[in-house]
CSV table of C-alpha atoms and ligand atoms in Angstrom, one decimal:
chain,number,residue,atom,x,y,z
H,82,UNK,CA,7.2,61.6,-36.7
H,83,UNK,CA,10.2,62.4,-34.7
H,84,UNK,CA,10.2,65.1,-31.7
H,85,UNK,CA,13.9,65.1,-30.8
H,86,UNK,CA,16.0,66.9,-27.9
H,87,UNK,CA,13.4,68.2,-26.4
H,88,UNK,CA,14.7,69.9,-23.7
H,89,UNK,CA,12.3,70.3,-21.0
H,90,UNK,CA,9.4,67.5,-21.2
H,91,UNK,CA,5.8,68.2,-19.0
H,92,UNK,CA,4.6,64.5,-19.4
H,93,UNK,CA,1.5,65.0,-17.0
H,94,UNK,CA,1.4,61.3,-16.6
H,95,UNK,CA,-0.2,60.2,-13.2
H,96,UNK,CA,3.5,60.9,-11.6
H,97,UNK,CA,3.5,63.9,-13.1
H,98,UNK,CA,6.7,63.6,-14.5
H,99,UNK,CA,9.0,66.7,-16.0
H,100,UNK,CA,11.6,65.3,-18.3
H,101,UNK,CA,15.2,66.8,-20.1
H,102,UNK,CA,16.8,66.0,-23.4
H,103,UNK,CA,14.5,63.4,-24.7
H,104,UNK,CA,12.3,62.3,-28.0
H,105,UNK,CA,8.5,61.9,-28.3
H,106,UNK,CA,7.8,59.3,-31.1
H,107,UNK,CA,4.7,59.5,-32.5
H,108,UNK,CA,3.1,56.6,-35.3
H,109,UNK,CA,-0.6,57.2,-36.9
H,110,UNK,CA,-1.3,60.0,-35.1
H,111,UNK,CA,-0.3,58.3,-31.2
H,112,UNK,CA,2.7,58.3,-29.3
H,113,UNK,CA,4.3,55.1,-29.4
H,114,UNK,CA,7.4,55.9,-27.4
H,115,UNK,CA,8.6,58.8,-24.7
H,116,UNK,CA,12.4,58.8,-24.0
H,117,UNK,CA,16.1,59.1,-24.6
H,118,UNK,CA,17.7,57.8,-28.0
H,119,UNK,CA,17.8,58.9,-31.8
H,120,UNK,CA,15.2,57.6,-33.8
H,121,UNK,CA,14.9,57.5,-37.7
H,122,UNK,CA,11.2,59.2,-38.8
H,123,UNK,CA,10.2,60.1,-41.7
H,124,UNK,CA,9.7,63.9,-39.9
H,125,UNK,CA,12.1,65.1,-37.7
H,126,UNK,CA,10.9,67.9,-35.4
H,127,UNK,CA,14.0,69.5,-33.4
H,128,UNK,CA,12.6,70.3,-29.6
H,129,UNK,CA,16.1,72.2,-28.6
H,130,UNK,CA,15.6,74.4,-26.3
H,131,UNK,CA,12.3,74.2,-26.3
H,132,UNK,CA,9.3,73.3,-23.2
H,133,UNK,CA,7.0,70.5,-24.6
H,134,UNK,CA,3.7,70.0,-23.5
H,135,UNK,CA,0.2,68.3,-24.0
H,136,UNK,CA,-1.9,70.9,-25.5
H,137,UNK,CA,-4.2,72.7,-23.5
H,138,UNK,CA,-8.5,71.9,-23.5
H,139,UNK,CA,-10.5,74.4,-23.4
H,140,UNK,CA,-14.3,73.0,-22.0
H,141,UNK,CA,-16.1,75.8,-22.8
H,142,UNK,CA,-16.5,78.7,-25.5
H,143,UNK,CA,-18.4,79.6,-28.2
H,144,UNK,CA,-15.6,79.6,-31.4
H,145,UNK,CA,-17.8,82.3,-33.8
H,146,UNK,CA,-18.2,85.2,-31.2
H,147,UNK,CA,-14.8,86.1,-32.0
H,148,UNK,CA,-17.0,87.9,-34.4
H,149,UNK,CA,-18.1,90.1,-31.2
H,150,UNK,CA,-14.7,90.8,-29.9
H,151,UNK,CA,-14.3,94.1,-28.0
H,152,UNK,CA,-17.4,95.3,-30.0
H,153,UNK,CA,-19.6,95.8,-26.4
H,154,UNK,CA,-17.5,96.2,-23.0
H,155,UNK,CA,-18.1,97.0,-19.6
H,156,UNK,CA,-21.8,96.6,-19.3
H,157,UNK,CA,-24.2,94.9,-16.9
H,158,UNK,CA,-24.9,91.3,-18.4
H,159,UNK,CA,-28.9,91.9,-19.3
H,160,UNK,CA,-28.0,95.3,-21.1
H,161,UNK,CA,-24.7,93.3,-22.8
H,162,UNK,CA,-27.0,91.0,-24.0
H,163,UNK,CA,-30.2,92.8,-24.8
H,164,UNK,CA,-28.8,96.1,-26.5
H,165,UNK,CA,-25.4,94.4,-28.2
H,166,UNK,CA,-24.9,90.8,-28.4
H,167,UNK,CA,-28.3,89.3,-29.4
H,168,UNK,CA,-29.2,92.1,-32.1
H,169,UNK,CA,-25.7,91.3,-34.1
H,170,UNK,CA,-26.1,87.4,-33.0
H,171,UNK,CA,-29.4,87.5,-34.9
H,172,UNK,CA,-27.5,89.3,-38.1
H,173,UNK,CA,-24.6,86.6,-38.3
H,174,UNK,CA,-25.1,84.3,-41.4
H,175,UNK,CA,-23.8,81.1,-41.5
H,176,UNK,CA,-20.7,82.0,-43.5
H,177,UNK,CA,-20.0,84.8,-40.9
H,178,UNK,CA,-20.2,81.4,-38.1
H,179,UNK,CA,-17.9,80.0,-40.5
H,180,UNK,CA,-15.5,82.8,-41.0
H,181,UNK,CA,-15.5,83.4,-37.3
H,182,UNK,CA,-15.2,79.9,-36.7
H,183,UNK,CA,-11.6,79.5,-38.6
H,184,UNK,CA,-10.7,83.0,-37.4
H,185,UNK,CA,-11.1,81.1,-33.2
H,186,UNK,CA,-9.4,78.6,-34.5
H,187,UNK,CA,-6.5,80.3,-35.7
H,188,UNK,CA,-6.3,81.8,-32.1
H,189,UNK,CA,-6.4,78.7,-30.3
H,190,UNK,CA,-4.0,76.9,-32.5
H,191,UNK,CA,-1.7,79.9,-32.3
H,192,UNK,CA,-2.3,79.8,-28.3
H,193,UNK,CA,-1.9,76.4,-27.4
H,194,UNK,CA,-5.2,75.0,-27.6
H,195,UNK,CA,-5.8,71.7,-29.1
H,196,UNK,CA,-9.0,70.4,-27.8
H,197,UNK,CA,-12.2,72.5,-27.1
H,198,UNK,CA,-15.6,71.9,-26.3
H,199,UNK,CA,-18.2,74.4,-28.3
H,200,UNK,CA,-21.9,76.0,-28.2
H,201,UNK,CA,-23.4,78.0,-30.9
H,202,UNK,CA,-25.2,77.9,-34.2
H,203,UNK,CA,-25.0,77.8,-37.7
H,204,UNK,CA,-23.1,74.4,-36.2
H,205,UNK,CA,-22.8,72.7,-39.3
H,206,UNK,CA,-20.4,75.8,-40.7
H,207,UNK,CA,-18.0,76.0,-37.6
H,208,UNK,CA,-17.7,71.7,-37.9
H,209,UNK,CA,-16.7,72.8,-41.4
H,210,UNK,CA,-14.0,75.2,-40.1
H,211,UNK,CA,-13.3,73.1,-37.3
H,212,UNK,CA,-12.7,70.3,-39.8
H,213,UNK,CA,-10.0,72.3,-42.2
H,214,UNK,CA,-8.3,73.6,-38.9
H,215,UNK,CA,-7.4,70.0,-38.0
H,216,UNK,CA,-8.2,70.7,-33.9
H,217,UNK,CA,-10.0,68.8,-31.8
H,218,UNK,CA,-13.1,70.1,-31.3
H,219,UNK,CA,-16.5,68.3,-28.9
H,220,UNK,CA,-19.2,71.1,-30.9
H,221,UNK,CA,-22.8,71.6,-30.0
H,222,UNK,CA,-25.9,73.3,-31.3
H,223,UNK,CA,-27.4,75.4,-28.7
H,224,UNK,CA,-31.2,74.6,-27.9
H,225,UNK,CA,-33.4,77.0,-26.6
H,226,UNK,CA,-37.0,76.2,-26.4
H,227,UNK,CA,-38.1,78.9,-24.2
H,228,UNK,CA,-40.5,76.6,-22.8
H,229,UNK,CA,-42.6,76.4,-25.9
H,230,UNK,CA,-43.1,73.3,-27.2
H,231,UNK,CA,-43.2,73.8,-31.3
H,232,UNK,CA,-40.3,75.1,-31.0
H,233,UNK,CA,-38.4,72.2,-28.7
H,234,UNK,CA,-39.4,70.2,-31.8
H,235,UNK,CA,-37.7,72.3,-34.3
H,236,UNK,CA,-34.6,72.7,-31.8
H,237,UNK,CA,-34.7,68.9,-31.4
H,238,UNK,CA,-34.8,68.2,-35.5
H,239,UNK,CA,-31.8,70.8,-35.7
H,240,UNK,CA,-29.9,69.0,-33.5
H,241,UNK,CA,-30.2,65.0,-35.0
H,242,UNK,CA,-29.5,66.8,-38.3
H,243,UNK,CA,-26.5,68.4,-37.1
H,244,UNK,CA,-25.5,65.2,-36.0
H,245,UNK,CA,-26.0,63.6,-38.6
H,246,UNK,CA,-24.0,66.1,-40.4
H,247,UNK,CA,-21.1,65.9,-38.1
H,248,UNK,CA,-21.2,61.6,-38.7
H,249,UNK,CA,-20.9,62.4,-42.4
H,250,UNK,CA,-17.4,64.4,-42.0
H,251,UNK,CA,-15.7,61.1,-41.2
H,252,UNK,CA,-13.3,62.7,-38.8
H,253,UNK,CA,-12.6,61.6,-35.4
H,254,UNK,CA,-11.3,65.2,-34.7
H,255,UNK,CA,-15.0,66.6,-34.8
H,256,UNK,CA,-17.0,65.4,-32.5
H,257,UNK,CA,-21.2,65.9,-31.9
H,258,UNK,CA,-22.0,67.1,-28.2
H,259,UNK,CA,-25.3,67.9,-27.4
H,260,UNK,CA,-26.2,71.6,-26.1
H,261,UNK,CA,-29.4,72.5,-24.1
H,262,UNK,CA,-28.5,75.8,-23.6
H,263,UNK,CA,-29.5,76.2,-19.8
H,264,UNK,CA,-32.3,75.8,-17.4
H,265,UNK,CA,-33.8,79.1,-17.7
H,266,UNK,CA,-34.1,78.9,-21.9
H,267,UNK,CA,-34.9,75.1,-22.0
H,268,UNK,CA,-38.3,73.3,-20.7
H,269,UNK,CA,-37.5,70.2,-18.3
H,270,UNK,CA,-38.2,67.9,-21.4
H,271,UNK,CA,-35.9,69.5,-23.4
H,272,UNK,CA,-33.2,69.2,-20.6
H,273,UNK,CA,-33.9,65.5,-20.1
H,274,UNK,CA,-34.5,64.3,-23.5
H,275,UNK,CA,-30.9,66.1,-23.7
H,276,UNK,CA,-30.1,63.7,-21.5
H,277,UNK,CA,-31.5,60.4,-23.0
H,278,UNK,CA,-30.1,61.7,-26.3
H,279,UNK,CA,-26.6,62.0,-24.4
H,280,UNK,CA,-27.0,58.7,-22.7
H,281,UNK,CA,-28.1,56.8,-26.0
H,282,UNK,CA,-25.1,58.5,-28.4
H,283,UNK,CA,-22.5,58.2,-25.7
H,284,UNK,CA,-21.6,62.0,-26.4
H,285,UNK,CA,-21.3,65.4,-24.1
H,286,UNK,CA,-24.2,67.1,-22.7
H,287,UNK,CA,-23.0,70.5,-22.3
H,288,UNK,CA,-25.0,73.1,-20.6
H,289,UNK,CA,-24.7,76.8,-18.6
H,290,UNK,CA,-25.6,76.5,-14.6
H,291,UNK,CA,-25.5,78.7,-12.0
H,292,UNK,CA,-23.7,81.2,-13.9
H,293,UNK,CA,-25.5,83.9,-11.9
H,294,UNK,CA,-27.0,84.8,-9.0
H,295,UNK,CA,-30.0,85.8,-10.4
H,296,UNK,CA,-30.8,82.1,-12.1
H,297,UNK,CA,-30.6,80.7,-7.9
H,298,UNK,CA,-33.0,83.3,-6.9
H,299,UNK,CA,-35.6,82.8,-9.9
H,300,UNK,CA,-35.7,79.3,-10.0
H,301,UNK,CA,-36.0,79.5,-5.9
H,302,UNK,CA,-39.4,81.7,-6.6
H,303,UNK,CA,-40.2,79.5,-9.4
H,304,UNK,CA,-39.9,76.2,-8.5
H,305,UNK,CA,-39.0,76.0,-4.9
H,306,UNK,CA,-35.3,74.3,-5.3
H,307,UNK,CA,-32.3,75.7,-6.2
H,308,UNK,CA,-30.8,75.3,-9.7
H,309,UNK,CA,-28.9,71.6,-9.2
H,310,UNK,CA,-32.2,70.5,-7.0
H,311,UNK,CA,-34.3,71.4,-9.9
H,312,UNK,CA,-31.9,69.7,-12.4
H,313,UNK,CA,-32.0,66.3,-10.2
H,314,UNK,CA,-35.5,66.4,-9.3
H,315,UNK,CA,-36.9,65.7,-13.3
H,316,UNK,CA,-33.9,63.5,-14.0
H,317,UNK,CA,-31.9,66.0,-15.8
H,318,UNK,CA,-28.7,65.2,-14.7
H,319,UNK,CA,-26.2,62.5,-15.8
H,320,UNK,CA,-22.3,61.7,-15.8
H,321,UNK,CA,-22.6,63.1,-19.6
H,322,UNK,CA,-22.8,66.0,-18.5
H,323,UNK,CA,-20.4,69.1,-18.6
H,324,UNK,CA,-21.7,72.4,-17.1
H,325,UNK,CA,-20.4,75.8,-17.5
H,326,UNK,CA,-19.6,78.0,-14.9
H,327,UNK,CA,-21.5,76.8,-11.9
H,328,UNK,CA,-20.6,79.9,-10.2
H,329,UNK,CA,-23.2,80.1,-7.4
H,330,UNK,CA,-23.8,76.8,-6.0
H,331,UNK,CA,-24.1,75.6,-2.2
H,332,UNK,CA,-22.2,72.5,-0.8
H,333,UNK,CA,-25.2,70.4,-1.0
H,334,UNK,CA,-25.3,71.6,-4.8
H,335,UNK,CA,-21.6,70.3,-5.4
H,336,UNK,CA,-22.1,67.1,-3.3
H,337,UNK,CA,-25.4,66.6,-6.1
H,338,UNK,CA,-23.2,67.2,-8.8
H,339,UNK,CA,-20.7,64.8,-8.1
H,340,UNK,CA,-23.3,62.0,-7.4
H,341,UNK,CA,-24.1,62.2,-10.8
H,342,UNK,CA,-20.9,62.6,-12.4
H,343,UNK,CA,-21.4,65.9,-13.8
H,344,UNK,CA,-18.0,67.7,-14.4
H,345,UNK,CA,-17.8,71.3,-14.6
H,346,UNK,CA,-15.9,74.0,-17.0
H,347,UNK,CA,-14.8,76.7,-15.0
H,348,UNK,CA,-14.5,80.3,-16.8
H,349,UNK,CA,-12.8,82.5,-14.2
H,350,UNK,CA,-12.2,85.4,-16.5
H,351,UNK,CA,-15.3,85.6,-18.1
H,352,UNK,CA,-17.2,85.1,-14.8
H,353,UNK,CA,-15.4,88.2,-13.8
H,354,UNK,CA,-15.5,90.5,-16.8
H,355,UNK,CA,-19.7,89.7,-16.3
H,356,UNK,CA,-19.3,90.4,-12.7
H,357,UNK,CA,-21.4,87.4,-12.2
H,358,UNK,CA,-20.2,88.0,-8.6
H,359,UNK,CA,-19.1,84.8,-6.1
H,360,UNK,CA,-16.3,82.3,-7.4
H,361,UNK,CA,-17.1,78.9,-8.4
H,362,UNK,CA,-16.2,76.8,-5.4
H,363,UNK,CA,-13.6,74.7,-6.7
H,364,UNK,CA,-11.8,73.3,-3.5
H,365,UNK,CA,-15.0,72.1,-2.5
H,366,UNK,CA,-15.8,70.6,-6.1
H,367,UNK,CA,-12.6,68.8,-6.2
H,368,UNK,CA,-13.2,67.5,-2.5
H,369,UNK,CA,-16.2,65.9,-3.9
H,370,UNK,CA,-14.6,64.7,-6.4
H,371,UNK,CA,-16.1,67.0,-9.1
H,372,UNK,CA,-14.2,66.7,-12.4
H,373,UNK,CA,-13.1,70.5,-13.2
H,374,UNK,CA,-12.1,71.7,-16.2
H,375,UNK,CA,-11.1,75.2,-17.7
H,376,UNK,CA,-13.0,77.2,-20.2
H,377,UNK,CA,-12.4,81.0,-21.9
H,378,UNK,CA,-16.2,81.1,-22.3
H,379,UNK,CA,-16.8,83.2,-25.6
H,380,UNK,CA,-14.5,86.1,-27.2
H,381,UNK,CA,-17.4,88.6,-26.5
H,382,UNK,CA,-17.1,88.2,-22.5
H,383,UNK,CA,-13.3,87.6,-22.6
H,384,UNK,CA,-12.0,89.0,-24.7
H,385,UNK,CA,-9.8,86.0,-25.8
H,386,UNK,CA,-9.1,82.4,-27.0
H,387,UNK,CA,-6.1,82.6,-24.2
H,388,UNK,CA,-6.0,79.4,-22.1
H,389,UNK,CA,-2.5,80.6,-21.2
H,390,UNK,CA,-4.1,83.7,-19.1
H,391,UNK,CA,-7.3,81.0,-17.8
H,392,UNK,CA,-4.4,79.0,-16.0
H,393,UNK,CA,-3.1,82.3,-14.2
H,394,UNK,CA,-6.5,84.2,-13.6
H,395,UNK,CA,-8.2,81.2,-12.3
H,396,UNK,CA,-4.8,80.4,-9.7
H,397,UNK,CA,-5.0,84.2,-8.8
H,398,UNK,CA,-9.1,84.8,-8.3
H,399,UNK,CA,-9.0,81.4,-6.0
H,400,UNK,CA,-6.2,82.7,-3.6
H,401,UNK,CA,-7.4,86.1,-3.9
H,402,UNK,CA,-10.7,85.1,-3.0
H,403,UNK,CA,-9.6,82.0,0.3
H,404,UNK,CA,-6.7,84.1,1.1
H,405,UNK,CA,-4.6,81.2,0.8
H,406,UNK,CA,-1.8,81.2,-1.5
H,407,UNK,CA,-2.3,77.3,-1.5
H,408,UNK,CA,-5.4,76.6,-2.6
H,409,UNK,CA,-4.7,76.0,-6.1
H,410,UNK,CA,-0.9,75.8,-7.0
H,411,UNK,CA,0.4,75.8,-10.3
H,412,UNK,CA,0.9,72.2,-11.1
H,413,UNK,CA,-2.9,71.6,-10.1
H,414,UNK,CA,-3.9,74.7,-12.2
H,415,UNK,CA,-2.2,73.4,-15.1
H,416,UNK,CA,-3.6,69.4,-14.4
H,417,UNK,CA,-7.2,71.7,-15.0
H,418,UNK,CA,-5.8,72.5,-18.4
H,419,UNK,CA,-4.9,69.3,-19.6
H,420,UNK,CA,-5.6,65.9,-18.1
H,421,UNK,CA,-9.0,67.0,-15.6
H,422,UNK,CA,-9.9,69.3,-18.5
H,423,UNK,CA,-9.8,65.9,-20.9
H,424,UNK,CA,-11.6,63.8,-17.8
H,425,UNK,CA,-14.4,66.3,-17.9
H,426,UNK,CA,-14.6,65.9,-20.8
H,427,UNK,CA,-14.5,62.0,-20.4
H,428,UNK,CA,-11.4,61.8,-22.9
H,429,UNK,CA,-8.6,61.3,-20.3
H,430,UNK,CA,-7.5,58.2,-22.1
H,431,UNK,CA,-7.3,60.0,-25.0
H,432,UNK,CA,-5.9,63.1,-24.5
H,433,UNK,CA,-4.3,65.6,-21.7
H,434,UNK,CA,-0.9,63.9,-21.1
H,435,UNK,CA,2.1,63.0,-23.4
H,436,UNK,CA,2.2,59.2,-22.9
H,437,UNK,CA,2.3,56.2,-24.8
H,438,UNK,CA,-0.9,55.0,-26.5
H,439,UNK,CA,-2.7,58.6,-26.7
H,440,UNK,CA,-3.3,60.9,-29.1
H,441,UNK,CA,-0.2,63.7,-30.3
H,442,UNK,CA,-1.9,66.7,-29.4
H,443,UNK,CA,1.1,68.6,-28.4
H,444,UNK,CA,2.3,71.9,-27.8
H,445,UNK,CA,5.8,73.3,-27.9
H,446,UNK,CA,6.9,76.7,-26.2
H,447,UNK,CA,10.1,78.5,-27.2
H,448,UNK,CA,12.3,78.2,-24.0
H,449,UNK,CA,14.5,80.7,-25.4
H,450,UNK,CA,11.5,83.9,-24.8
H,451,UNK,CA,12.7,86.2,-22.2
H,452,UNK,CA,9.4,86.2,-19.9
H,453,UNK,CA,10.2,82.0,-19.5
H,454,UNK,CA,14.1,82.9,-18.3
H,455,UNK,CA,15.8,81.5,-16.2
H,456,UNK,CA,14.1,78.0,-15.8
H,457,UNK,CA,15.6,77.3,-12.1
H,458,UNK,CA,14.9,73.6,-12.6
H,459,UNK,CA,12.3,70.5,-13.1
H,460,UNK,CA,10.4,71.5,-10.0
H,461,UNK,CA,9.5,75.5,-11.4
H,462,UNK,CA,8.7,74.8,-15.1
H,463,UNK,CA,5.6,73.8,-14.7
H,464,UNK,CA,4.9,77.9,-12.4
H,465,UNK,CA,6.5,79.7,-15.4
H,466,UNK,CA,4.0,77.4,-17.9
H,467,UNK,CA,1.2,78.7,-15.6
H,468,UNK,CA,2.2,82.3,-14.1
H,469,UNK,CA,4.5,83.5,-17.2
H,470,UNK,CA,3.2,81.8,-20.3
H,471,UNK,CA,2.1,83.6,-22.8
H,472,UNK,CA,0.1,83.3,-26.5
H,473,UNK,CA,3.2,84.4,-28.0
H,474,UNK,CA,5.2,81.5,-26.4
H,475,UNK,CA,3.5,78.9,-28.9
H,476,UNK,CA,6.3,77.6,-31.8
H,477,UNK,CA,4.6,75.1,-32.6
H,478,UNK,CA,1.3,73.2,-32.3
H,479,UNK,CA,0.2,69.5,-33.1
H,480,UNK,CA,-2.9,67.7,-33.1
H,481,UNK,CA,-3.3,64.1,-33.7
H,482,UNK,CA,0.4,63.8,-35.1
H,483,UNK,CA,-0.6,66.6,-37.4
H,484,UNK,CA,1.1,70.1,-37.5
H,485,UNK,CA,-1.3,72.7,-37.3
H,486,UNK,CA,1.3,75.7,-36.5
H,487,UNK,CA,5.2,75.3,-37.2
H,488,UNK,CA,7.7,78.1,-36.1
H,489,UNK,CA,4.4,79.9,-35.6
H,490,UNK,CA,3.7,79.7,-39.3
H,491,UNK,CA,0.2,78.3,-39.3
H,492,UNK,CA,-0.2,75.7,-41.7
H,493,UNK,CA,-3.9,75.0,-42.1
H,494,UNK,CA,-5.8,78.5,-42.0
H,495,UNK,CA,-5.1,81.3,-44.2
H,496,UNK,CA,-5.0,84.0,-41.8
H,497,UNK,CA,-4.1,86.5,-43.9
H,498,UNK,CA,-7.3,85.8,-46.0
H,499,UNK,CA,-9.3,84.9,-43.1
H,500,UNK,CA,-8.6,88.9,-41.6
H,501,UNK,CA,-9.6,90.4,-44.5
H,502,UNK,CA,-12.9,88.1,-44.5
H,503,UNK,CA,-13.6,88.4,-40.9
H,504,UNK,CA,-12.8,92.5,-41.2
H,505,UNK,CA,-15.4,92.7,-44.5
H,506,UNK,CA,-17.9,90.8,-42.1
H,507,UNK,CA,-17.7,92.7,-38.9
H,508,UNK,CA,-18.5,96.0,-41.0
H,509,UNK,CA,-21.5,94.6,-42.6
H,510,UNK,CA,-22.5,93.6,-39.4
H,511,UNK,CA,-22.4,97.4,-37.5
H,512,UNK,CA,-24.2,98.4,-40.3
H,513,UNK,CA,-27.4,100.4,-38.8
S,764,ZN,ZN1,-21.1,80.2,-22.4
C-alpha cells in the first residue's frame, strides 16, 4: 500500500519531524519507507491535501459502556454509581457487551483511535467485536474480589480463561491485559498475583489509583499508608503496570511510581465530569520520569470515545490549574497521544510514530475542513491537531496496513445495523 502526496506529514519520530508532499509505503502491515518519490503499490491512497498522522492511543476506557451514554449525568460519583450505573451494568448480557463493544469501536475508528487499552466484562464478546473492528485493542477482565476469597478464585479462573480465549483468536491486534480492578475492590493477593500473572505472560497490568480523594483518606485509616505506599509495601507494583487516573497522589507517591516503572493513563475529562477534585500532577510525573499516557475513561463519565477533545481538555485543565500557559504545550500534549501513550503501554517500538519498521496505524485528517484553516506552517500543525481537531476531521483511518474507515465510509462495522441493535438494547435495558 501506497500513501501518496501527502501534504502535511506529523512523523513523531524522536526529532519530531513534520513533513510536506511526501509518500508513506507500507508492506505486510509495516511501513517500509517515509519519503519523496512515486511508488507502484498495489493500493494507492491519495493524501492531497490532507494532515497524516499516527493514530491516536487511548490507555484507558471501558469500550461497552457506550451502552450508558448520557443515560445518568451530573451526579455525585457514589449516587452515579449506586442508583444508575451498577443496576443497568448488572442487566447487560453478553451480546449487549458485544453490541456496545462494536458500537465504541465504530467511534474510535471514526475519531482517530487506533490503539486502546480496555476493562470490563463479558470480555470474551468485546475481543470478538474488537476482533471484526480490526483495531488495536490491549483488553482486560476486570477482577473484583471484594476481599473474599471464593470469589478471588472464580475472578482468577475468569481471567486464564479469557486468556486463553484471546490466544485462540490468532490475531496480533487483540491483545490479553490483566485487570485487578483497584485497591479498594481487590484483596492484596489478588493485586500481586495480578502482578506475577503480568510478570510471567509479559502482558499489561492495568488498574484504577488514586482516582479520588476519598480512596487516600480510607486506605490512610485502614492501613496507615497512602494508596502507592500500600501498593509497594505487599509487592504490588511492577513496570507492567498501567494505572488509571492517579489523580491524588503526593510527590513521594510519583517518585514510588516511577521506581517501579509504573506508567499512568491520565483521564482529564472524565476526572472532571466526576469532580474527583485535584488534577493528576503530570509535570511532576514526567520529571520523574513517569510514562503518561491519555485515556477517555468510559462513555458513561465522558461522555465520549473523543481523544481529539482529551488532547485539548487535558492542555487546558493543566494551565488552568499552574497558571502557566507552558506547562504542557501542544506538541507534548499530542506526544501523550501517540508515542508516551504507546510507551505506557510498553509498545513504543511498535506503535505511536510513522516510521520505518512499525506498525501502519495511521490516521488521516482532511486539511481542507474549515476549523483546520489556514495552516500557517510546519511549526503550528501540530496546535491545530491538538486545539482545533475535531471527530469529524477523520477521512480516513488505518490499522496495521488495514483500512478500517475510508472517506469516512467505515469499512468493517455495519453501523447502520449496529444503531438499530444498540437502540433495541438500550430500551430493553430502561425497562423497570
Ligand atoms: Zn475506568
Amino acid at each position: 500500500m501506497l500513501i501518496k502526496n501527502c501534504s502535511w506529514l506529523l512523523t513523531q519520530n524522536p526529532k519530531r519531524e513534520v513533513l510536506r508532499d511526501c509518500s508513506v509505503m507500507i508492506d505486510d502491515g509495516r511501513v517500509t519507507e517515509v519519503g519523496s518519490g512515486s511508488k507502484n503499490a498495489d493500493v494507492v491512497i491519495d493524501a492531497a491535501g490532507k494532515i497524516v498522522l499516527p493514530g491516536l492511543i487511548n490507555t484507558h476506557t471501558h469500550l461497552s459502556m457506550v451502552l450508558l451514554r448520557g443515560y445518568a449525568d451530573d451526579m455525585r460519583l457514589q449516587d452515579w454509581l449506586q442508583k444508575k450505573i451498577w443496576p443497568l451494568e448488572a442487566r447487560l448480557t453478553p451480546d449487549a457487551c458485544y453490541q456496545g463493544a462494536l458500537l465504541g469501536s465504530a467511534e474510535m475508528i471514526m475519531s482517530g483511535t487506533t490503539t486502546f487499552l480496555d476493562m470490563y466484562f463479558n470480555m470474551e464478546d468485546v475481543a470478538r467485536a474488537v476482533k471484526e473492528a480490526g483495531l488495536r485493542g490491549f483488553l482486560s477482565y476486570g477482577v473484583i474480589d471484594l476481599f473474599d476469597s471464593a470469589k478471588a478464585r472464580s475472578e482468577q479462573e475468569k481471567t486464564k480463561k479469557f486468556y486463553d480465549y484471546v490466544q485462540s483468536l490468532g490475531t496480533s491486534r487483540v491483545q490479553f491485559a490483566i485487570g485487578p480492578h483497584a485497591p479498594y475492590t481487590c484483596s492484596p493477593e489478588t493485586l500481586v498475583w495480578a502482578k506475577e500473572f503480568a510478570v510471567k505472560n509479559k502482558v499489561i497490568d492495568h488498574i484504577h489509583i488514586a482516582e479520588t480523594r476519598k480512596e487516600q483518606a480510607d486506605f490512610q485509616k485502614q492501613h496507615g499508608a497512602r494508596v502507592v505506599e500500600y501498593l509497594d509495601k505487599i509487592g504490588a507494583l511492577c513496570n507492567r503496570m498501567l494505572a488509571a487516573h492517579c489523580v491524588w497522589l503526593t510527590k513521594s507517591e510519583v517518585t514510588t511510581l516511577a521506581k517501579a516503572g509504573v506508567s499512568v493513563g491520565h483521564c482529564p475529562v472524565s476526572n472532571m465530569k466526576l469532580a474527583s477534585g485535584g488534577v493528576a500532577p503530570l509535570p511532576e510525573m514526567f520529571d520523574a520520569g513517569v510514562a503518561v499516557g491519555l485515556g477517555t475513561d468510559g462513555a458513561a463519565s465522558n461522555n465520549s470515545l473523543d481523544m481529539f477533545e482529551t488532547m485539548k481538555v487535558c492542555a487546558l485543565l493543566h494551565k488552568a490549574h499552574r497558571w502557566d500557559a507552558t506547562v504542557l504545550n501542544a506538541q507534548k500534549t499530542f506526544d501523550l497521544a501517540t508515542i508516551e501513550g504507546a510507551r505506557a503501554l510498553g509498545i513504543q517500538n511498535e506503535v505511536g510514530s510513522i516510521e520505518v519498521g512499525k506498525k501502519a496505524d495511521i490516521i488521516m485528517l482532511d486539511g481542507h475542513d474549515p476549523n483546520l484553516n489556514p495552516i500557517h506552517g510546519k511549526e503550528t500543525v501540530v496546535s491545530d491537531v491538538v486545539y482545533s481537531d475535531s471527530p469529524a476531521n477523520v477521512h480516513t483511518t488505518i490499522v496495521d496496513g488495514q483500512v478500517l474507515m475510508a472517506n469516512r465510509q467505515l469499512v468493517t462495522v455495519n453501523l447502520q445495523q449496529t444503531l438499530q441493535t444498540v437502540a433495541r438494547i438500550a430500551k430493553q435495558m430502561v425497562q423497570p
